[in-house]
Amino acid sequence: MSPETAILGCNGVPGKPYPVALASHEDVVKDHILFLNTLRSFHTSLGSKFMVPVIGGKGLNLHVLYVEVTKRGGYDKVVTEKKWREISSVFDFSAKTTSASYALRKHYYTLLHRYELVYFFRLQGSILAQAAACSSFQAIGTIDGKFDCGYLVSIKVGEETLNGVLYHIPSCHVGDHSALIPRPCNAIIRYTPQLHQTGLRKERRRRRRRRGGDPGRPKPNRSGYNFFFAERHSHLKSLYPNKEREFTKMIGESWNKLSSEERMIYQGYGVQDKERYQKEMKEYRERLKIEQAHY
């Protein structure tokens, strides 16, 4: 088993571990084969999917992308200084490839951002140091919701508002023994009034009944936000498999932070899907008329 360093929270509870770097940043920059081998090993250790994305009909050179981003200071700096268009010019994309800069940013975040933290920033020691430094941290905040093992909280530090989870794991007695056994804590359950939950269940049942009438009826079109939601949900599920009930809020916040250029990509998907739906519905109605005429 390869050595791993745990990421610790301020309460000393270990979080998801990052694998230790198997080579130096300088070495993976010089050797693209070493880079790909360590990147595959990194994703295997985290249990995340790894595959080379395709842009404009060609496999994306992840090594070149990693080198170009890190030599400009890393992902966060490239985002802040808006250098994705500059990086996209390094690649030989065809003129038909639209929004290449956005695609590079998306794939880098999914496949290389965490790798960058370990190999470029060597964040292992920094994470432990931050955990130790925050052991005496105190703050006053508000409880936004509750779940079976704690609370969703917001605290204000200076001018910044931070959102997080405060865990409280209840214990129980087993038989006549006095020892306390912690109850397992798995999924976060968003705190929502029962009335609202009942309304959601009714709405879901109505939708299922509407869709279940005719299996040949075209699938309803999706909005741009629906496409964004599906993409982000898949990504978050690989990172936080036990927190699906929190994804809606997280994805909504991510959508609000998109630039107008980024949002137009997904809205374009929505327009195309609407055109698909209208075309299929027209064919569906014509087919119904022909079938009814035969009876």
Tab-separated table of C-alpha atoms in Angstrom:
chain	number	residue	atom	x	y	z
A	1	MET	CA	0.000	0.000	0.000
A	2	SER	CA	1.374	3.418	-0.913
A	3	PRO	CA	1.867	5.937	1.937
A	4	GLU	CA	-0.900	8.467	2.397
A	5	THR	CA	-1.274	11.632	4.415
A	6	ALA	CA	-4.694	12.332	5.880
A	7	ILE	CA	-6.322	15.734	5.567
A	8	LEU	CA	-7.423	16.765	9.032
A	9	GLY	CA	-10.222	19.084	10.017
A	10	CYS	CA	-10.006	21.521	12.921
A	11	ASN	CA	-11.524	18.919	15.226
A	12	GLY	CA	-8.763	16.441	14.389
A	13	VAL	CA	-11.071	14.096	12.483
A	14	PRO	CA	-9.325	12.673	9.383
A	15	GLY	CA	-10.852	13.535	6.036
A	16	LYS	CA	-10.321	12.175	2.523
A	17	PRO	CA	-6.567	11.450	2.151
A	18	TYR	CA	-4.521	12.684	-0.782
A	19	PRO	CA	-1.873	10.268	-2.124
A	20	VAL	CA	1.758	11.206	-1.568
A	21	ALA	CA	3.520	12.464	-4.716
A	22	LEU	CA	5.432	9.661	-6.464
A	23	ALA	CA	7.737	12.078	-8.283
A	24	SER	CA	8.735	15.717	-8.183
A	25	HIS	CA	6.969	18.417	-10.163
A	26	GLU	CA	10.149	19.036	-12.143
A	27	ASP	CA	10.357	15.373	-13.169
A	28	VAL	CA	6.735	15.082	-14.353
A	29	VAL	CA	7.136	18.299	-16.351
A	30	LYS	CA	10.164	16.851	-18.174
A	31	ASP	CA	8.729	13.362	-18.765
A	32	HIS	CA	5.214	13.059	-20.220
A	33	ILE	CA	5.133	9.269	-19.675
A	34	LEU	CA	5.983	9.692	-15.990
A	35	PHE	CA	3.328	12.389	-15.820
A	36	LEU	CA	0.596	10.126	-17.247
A	37	ASN	CA	1.607	7.201	-15.013
A	38	THR	CA	1.533	9.307	-11.834
A	39	LEU	CA	-1.746	10.953	-12.895
A	40	ARG	CA	-3.424	7.576	-13.438
A	41	SER	CA	-2.077	6.319	-10.103
A	42	PHE	CA	-3.337	9.494	-8.413
A	43	HIS	CA	-6.912	9.036	-9.659
A	44	THR	CA	-6.840	5.321	-8.833
A	45	SER	CA	-5.844	6.132	-5.244
A	46	LEU	CA	-8.709	8.618	-4.944
A	47	GLY	CA	-11.190	6.259	-6.577
A	48	SER	CA	-12.015	8.841	-9.252
A	49	LYS	CA	-12.468	8.294	-12.981
A	50	PHE	CA	-9.596	9.040	-15.343
A	51	MET	CA	-9.875	9.258	-19.103
A	52	VAL	CA	-8.316	11.529	-21.719
A	53	PRO	CA	-10.986	14.001	-22.911
A	54	VAL	CA	-11.541	14.756	-26.586
A	55	ILE	CA	-11.711	18.297	-27.962
A	56	GLY	CA	-12.329	18.925	-31.642
A	57	GLY	CA	-12.010	15.226	-32.452
A	58	LYS	CA	-8.546	14.908	-30.866
A	59	GLY	CA	-7.422	13.601	-27.493
A	60	LEU	CA	-6.391	16.470	-25.218
A	61	ASN	CA	-2.687	16.557	-24.342
A	62	LEU	CA	-3.015	16.723	-20.545
A	63	HIS	CA	0.739	16.996	-20.064
A	64	VAL	CA	0.951	20.182	-22.131
A	65	LEU	CA	-2.092	21.561	-20.312
A	66	TYR	CA	-0.554	20.849	-16.886
A	67	VAL	CA	2.780	22.426	-17.894
A	68	GLU	CA	1.160	25.560	-19.330
A	69	VAL	CA	-1.079	26.119	-16.284
A	70	THR	CA	1.571	25.460	-13.615
A	71	LYS	CA	4.167	27.661	-15.286
A	72	ARG	CA	1.622	30.485	-14.982
A	73	GLY	CA	1.200	29.853	-11.256
A	74	GLY	CA	-1.494	27.163	-11.132
A	75	TYR	CA	-5.240	26.849	-11.655
A	76	ASP	CA	-6.424	29.558	-9.242
A	77	LYS	CA	-4.018	32.162	-10.619
A	78	VAL	CA	-4.936	31.346	-14.225
A	79	VAL	CA	-8.632	31.730	-13.343
A	80	THR	CA	-8.046	35.011	-11.505
A	81	GLU	CA	-5.905	36.479	-14.283
A	82	LYS	CA	-8.195	35.057	-17.025
A	83	LYS	CA	-5.434	33.343	-18.996
A	84	TRP	CA	-7.387	30.360	-20.349
A	85	ARG	CA	-7.672	31.922	-23.809
A	86	GLU	CA	-3.907	32.447	-23.809
A	87	ILE	CA	-3.378	28.790	-22.882
A	88	SER	CA	-5.830	27.575	-25.531
A	89	SER	CA	-3.716	29.309	-28.199
A	90	VAL	CA	-0.893	26.848	-27.401
A	91	PHE	CA	-3.038	23.962	-28.663
A	92	ASP	CA	-3.654	23.307	-32.348
A	93	PHE	CA	-7.453	23.430	-32.191
A	94	SER	CA	-9.390	23.739	-35.428
A	95	ALA	CA	-11.285	26.917	-36.216
A	96	LYS	CA	-14.546	24.993	-35.693
A	97	THR	CA	-13.702	24.312	-32.044
A	98	THR	CA	-15.698	26.863	-30.055
A	99	SER	CA	-15.201	27.756	-26.397
A	100	ALA	CA	-11.894	25.866	-26.224
A	101	SER	CA	-10.746	27.967	-23.282
A	102	TYR	CA	-13.791	26.978	-21.253
A	103	ALA	CA	-13.345	23.296	-22.136
A	104	LEU	CA	-9.692	23.433	-21.028
A	105	ARG	CA	-10.671	25.005	-17.720
A	106	LYS	CA	-13.376	22.383	-17.101
A	107	HIS	CA	-11.129	19.417	-17.889
A	108	TYR	CA	-8.231	20.842	-15.895
A	109	TYR	CA	-10.415	21.275	-12.816
A	110	THR	CA	-11.810	17.748	-13.106
A	111	LEU	CA	-8.603	15.873	-13.918
A	112	LEU	CA	-5.630	17.985	-12.840
A	113	HIS	CA	-6.570	20.445	-10.090
A	114	ARG	CA	-6.114	18.039	-7.159
A	115	TYR	CA	-3.017	16.560	-8.828
A	116	GLU	CA	-1.635	20.099	-9.030
A	117	LEU	CA	-2.169	20.630	-5.295
A	118	VAL	CA	0.000	17.623	-4.467
A	119	TYR	CA	2.641	17.716	-7.217
A	120	PHE	CA	3.009	21.450	-7.864
A	121	PHE	CA	2.128	23.027	-4.500
A	122	ARG	CA	3.263	20.005	-2.407
A	123	LEU	CA	0.235	20.636	-0.214
A	124	GLN	CA	0.619	17.606	2.077
A	125	GLY	CA	2.613	19.393	4.768
A	126	SER	CA	0.632	22.601	4.397
A	127	ILE	CA	-2.643	20.775	5.045
A	128	LEU	CA	-1.337	19.273	8.277
A	129	ALA	CA	0.086	22.592	9.402
A	130	GLN	CA	-3.228	24.328	8.770
A	131	ALA	CA	-5.069	21.646	10.726
A	132	ALA	CA	-2.746	22.043	13.697
A	133	ALA	CA	-2.957	25.824	13.585
A	134	CYS	CA	-6.741	25.831	13.624
A	135	SER	CA	-7.122	23.566	16.670
A	136	SER	CA	-7.741	26.593	18.909
A	137	PHE	CA	-9.896	28.482	16.420
A	138	GLN	CA	-13.168	29.909	17.735
A	139	ALA	CA	-15.976	31.597	15.885
A	140	ILE	CA	-19.625	32.525	16.290
A	141	GLY	CA	-22.054	31.664	13.520
A	142	THR	CA	-25.558	30.540	12.637
A	143	ILE	CA	-27.108	27.101	12.156
A	144	ASP	CA	-28.572	26.866	8.636
A	145	GLY	CA	-29.887	23.310	8.879
A	146	LYS	CA	-29.486	19.951	10.580
A	147	PHE	CA	-28.948	16.328	9.630
A	148	ASP	CA	-28.615	13.043	11.485
A	149	CYS	CA	-25.063	13.657	12.723
A	150	GLY	CA	-24.767	17.411	13.148
A	151	TYR	CA	-25.528	20.827	11.686
A	152	LEU	CA	-24.953	22.935	8.588
A	153	VAL	CA	-23.428	26.189	9.825
A	154	SER	CA	-22.282	29.591	8.557
A	155	ILE	CA	-19.617	31.657	10.293
A	156	LYS	CA	-18.217	35.078	9.504
A	157	VAL	CA	-14.451	35.567	9.598
A	158	GLY	CA	-13.572	39.168	8.852
A	159	GLU	CA	-15.472	40.121	5.705
A	160	GLU	CA	-15.832	36.521	4.487
A	161	THR	CA	-18.719	34.169	5.282
A	162	LEU	CA	-17.748	30.495	5.497
A	163	ASN	CA	-20.154	27.553	5.192
A	164	GLY	CA	-19.437	24.156	6.709
A	165	VAL	CA	-20.553	21.125	8.666
A	166	LEU	CA	-20.436	20.773	12.451
A	167	TYR	CA	-20.525	17.098	13.360
A	168	HIS	CA	-22.163	15.741	16.490
A	169	ILE	CA	-22.251	11.933	16.495
A	170	PRO	CA	-24.755	10.590	19.049
A	171	SER	CA	-23.820	7.544	21.108
A	172	CYS	CA	-25.912	4.712	22.469
A	173	HIS	CA	-25.637	2.052	25.181
A	174	VAL	CA	-25.360	-1.554	24.085
A	175	GLY	CA	-27.063	-4.045	26.428
A	176	ASP	CA	-25.981	-3.594	30.047
A	177	HIS	CA	-22.532	-2.322	29.148
A	178	SER	CA	-21.626	1.202	30.113
A	179	ALA	CA	-19.460	1.816	27.065
A	180	LEU	CA	-20.858	4.279	24.558
A	181	ILE	CA	-20.908	3.122	20.949
A	182	PRO	CA	-20.966	5.861	18.262
A	183	ARG	CA	-23.806	5.493	15.803
A	184	PRO	CA	-22.729	5.412	12.136
A	185	CYS	CA	-22.928	8.705	10.276
A	186	ASN	CA	-23.353	8.470	6.542
A	187	ALA	CA	-25.511	10.748	4.402
A	188	ILE	CA	-26.276	14.380	5.104
A	189	ILE	CA	-30.020	15.036	5.231
A	190	ARG	CA	-31.047	18.578	4.423
A	191	TYR	CA	-33.333	20.102	7.025
A	192	THR	CA	-36.580	20.964	5.286
A	193	PRO	CA	-40.059	21.427	6.766
A	194	GLN	CA	-42.226	18.321	6.442
A	195	LEU	CA	-44.875	20.216	4.518
A	196	HIS	CA	-42.361	21.131	1.834
A	197	GLN	CA	-41.113	17.541	1.586
A	198	THR	CA	-44.701	16.300	1.142
A	199	GLY	CA	-45.241	18.769	-1.697
A	200	LEU	CA	-42.054	17.606	-3.413
A	201	ARG	CA	-43.115	13.967	-3.203
A	202	LYS	CA	-46.519	14.771	-4.738
A	203	GLU	CA	-44.898	16.708	-7.567
A	204	ARG	CA	-42.514	13.827	-8.317
A	205	ARG	CA	-45.454	11.392	-8.438
A	206	ARG	CA	-47.331	13.699	-10.851
A	207	ARG	CA	-44.299	13.867	-13.132
A	208	ARG	CA	-43.912	10.084	-13.125
A	209	ARG	CA	-47.590	9.654	-14.034
A	210	ARG	CA	-47.292	12.147	-16.909
A	211	ARG	CA	-44.197	10.416	-18.308
A	212	GLY	CA	-45.603	6.934	-17.808
A	213	GLY	CA	-48.614	7.410	-20.126
A	214	ASP	CA	-46.977	6.696	-23.488
A	215	PRO	CA	-43.453	5.243	-23.730
A	216	GLY	CA	-43.230	6.458	-27.335
A	217	ARG	CA	-43.688	10.105	-26.363
A	218	PRO	CA	-40.489	12.148	-26.852
A	219	LYS	CA	-38.412	12.923	-23.804
A	220	PRO	CA	-39.054	16.543	-22.660
A	221	ASN	CA	-36.340	19.044	-23.462
A	222	ARG	CA	-33.898	20.190	-20.804
A	223	SER	CA	-32.805	23.729	-20.026
A	224	GLY	CA	-29.210	24.903	-19.987
A	225	TYR	CA	-29.221	24.672	-16.204
A	226	ASN	CA	-30.382	21.038	-16.418
A	227	PHE	CA	-27.310	20.172	-18.509
A	228	PHE	CA	-25.034	22.037	-16.087
A	229	PHE	CA	-26.692	20.293	-13.140
A	230	ALA	CA	-26.152	16.823	-14.647
A	231	GLU	CA	-22.484	17.539	-15.351
A	232	ARG	CA	-21.742	18.981	-11.895
A	233	HIS	CA	-23.776	16.285	-10.118
A	234	SER	CA	-21.674	13.556	-11.744
A	235	HIS	CA	-18.470	15.353	-10.700
A	236	LEU	CA	-19.608	15.978	-7.115
A	237	LYS	CA	-20.806	12.397	-6.722
A	238	SER	CA	-17.279	11.144	-7.404
A	239	LEU	CA	-15.885	13.537	-4.769
A	240	TYR	CA	-18.591	13.349	-2.073
A	241	PRO	CA	-20.534	10.077	-2.512
A	242	ASN	CA	-22.276	10.434	0.868
A	243	LYS	CA	-23.491	14.026	0.496
A	244	GLU	CA	-25.877	13.888	-2.461
A	245	ARG	CA	-28.598	15.743	-0.556
A	246	GLU	CA	-26.354	18.833	-0.506
A	247	PHE	CA	-25.586	18.838	-4.236
A	248	THR	CA	-28.563	20.982	-5.281
A	249	LYS	CA	-27.410	23.912	-3.156
A	250	MET	CA	-23.767	23.489	-4.184
A	251	ILE	CA	-24.621	23.303	-7.889
A	252	GLY	CA	-26.919	26.326	-7.665
A	253	GLU	CA	-24.107	28.378	-6.134
A	254	SER	CA	-21.707	27.209	-8.877
A	255	TRP	CA	-24.228	28.205	-11.572
A	256	ASN	CA	-24.542	31.695	-10.123
A	257	LYS	CA	-20.750	32.112	-10.263
A	258	LEU	CA	-20.477	31.280	-13.982
A	259	SER	CA	-19.543	34.082	-16.331
A	260	SER	CA	-21.958	35.004	-19.116
A	261	GLU	CA	-19.664	33.280	-21.639
A	262	GLU	CA	-19.617	30.059	-19.615
A	263	ARG	CA	-23.358	30.121	-19.064
A	264	MET	CA	-24.007	30.564	-22.795
A	265	ILE	CA	-22.382	27.173	-23.447
A	266	TYR	CA	-25.047	25.371	-21.420
A	267	GLN	CA	-27.843	27.602	-22.690
A	268	GLY	CA	-26.770	26.583	-26.189
A	269	TYR	CA	-27.225	22.940	-25.193
A	270	GLY	CA	-30.706	23.844	-23.965
A	271	VAL	CA	-31.621	25.521	-27.275
A	272	GLN	CA	-30.421	22.482	-29.238
A	273	ASP	CA	-32.393	20.137	-27.006
A	274	LYS	CA	-35.519	22.276	-27.393
A	275	GLU	CA	-35.183	22.060	-31.170
A	276	ARG	CA	-34.782	18.291	-30.846
A	277	TYR	CA	-37.916	18.065	-28.701
A	278	GLN	CA	-40.012	20.196	-31.057
A	279	LYS	CA	-38.918	18.099	-34.047
A	280	GLU	CA	-39.647	14.809	-32.277
A	281	MET	CA	-43.022	16.067	-31.005
A	282	LYS	CA	-44.026	17.052	-34.537
A	283	GLU	CA	-43.154	13.571	-35.775
A	284	TYR	CA	-44.918	12.030	-32.773
A	285	ARG	CA	-48.166	13.932	-33.430
A	286	GLU	CA	-48.100	13.009	-37.124
A	287	ARG	CA	-47.592	9.373	-36.183
A	288	LEU	CA	-50.570	9.530	-33.805
A	289	LYS	CA	-52.785	10.974	-36.549
A	290	ILE	CA	-51.843	8.137	-38.898
A	291	GLU	CA	-52.477	5.512	-36.220
A	292	GLN	CA	-55.852	7.040	-35.315
A	293	ALA	CA	-56.885	7.159	-38.994
A	294	HIS	CA	-56.403	3.375	-39.233
A	295	TYR	CA	-58.950	2.671	-36.451
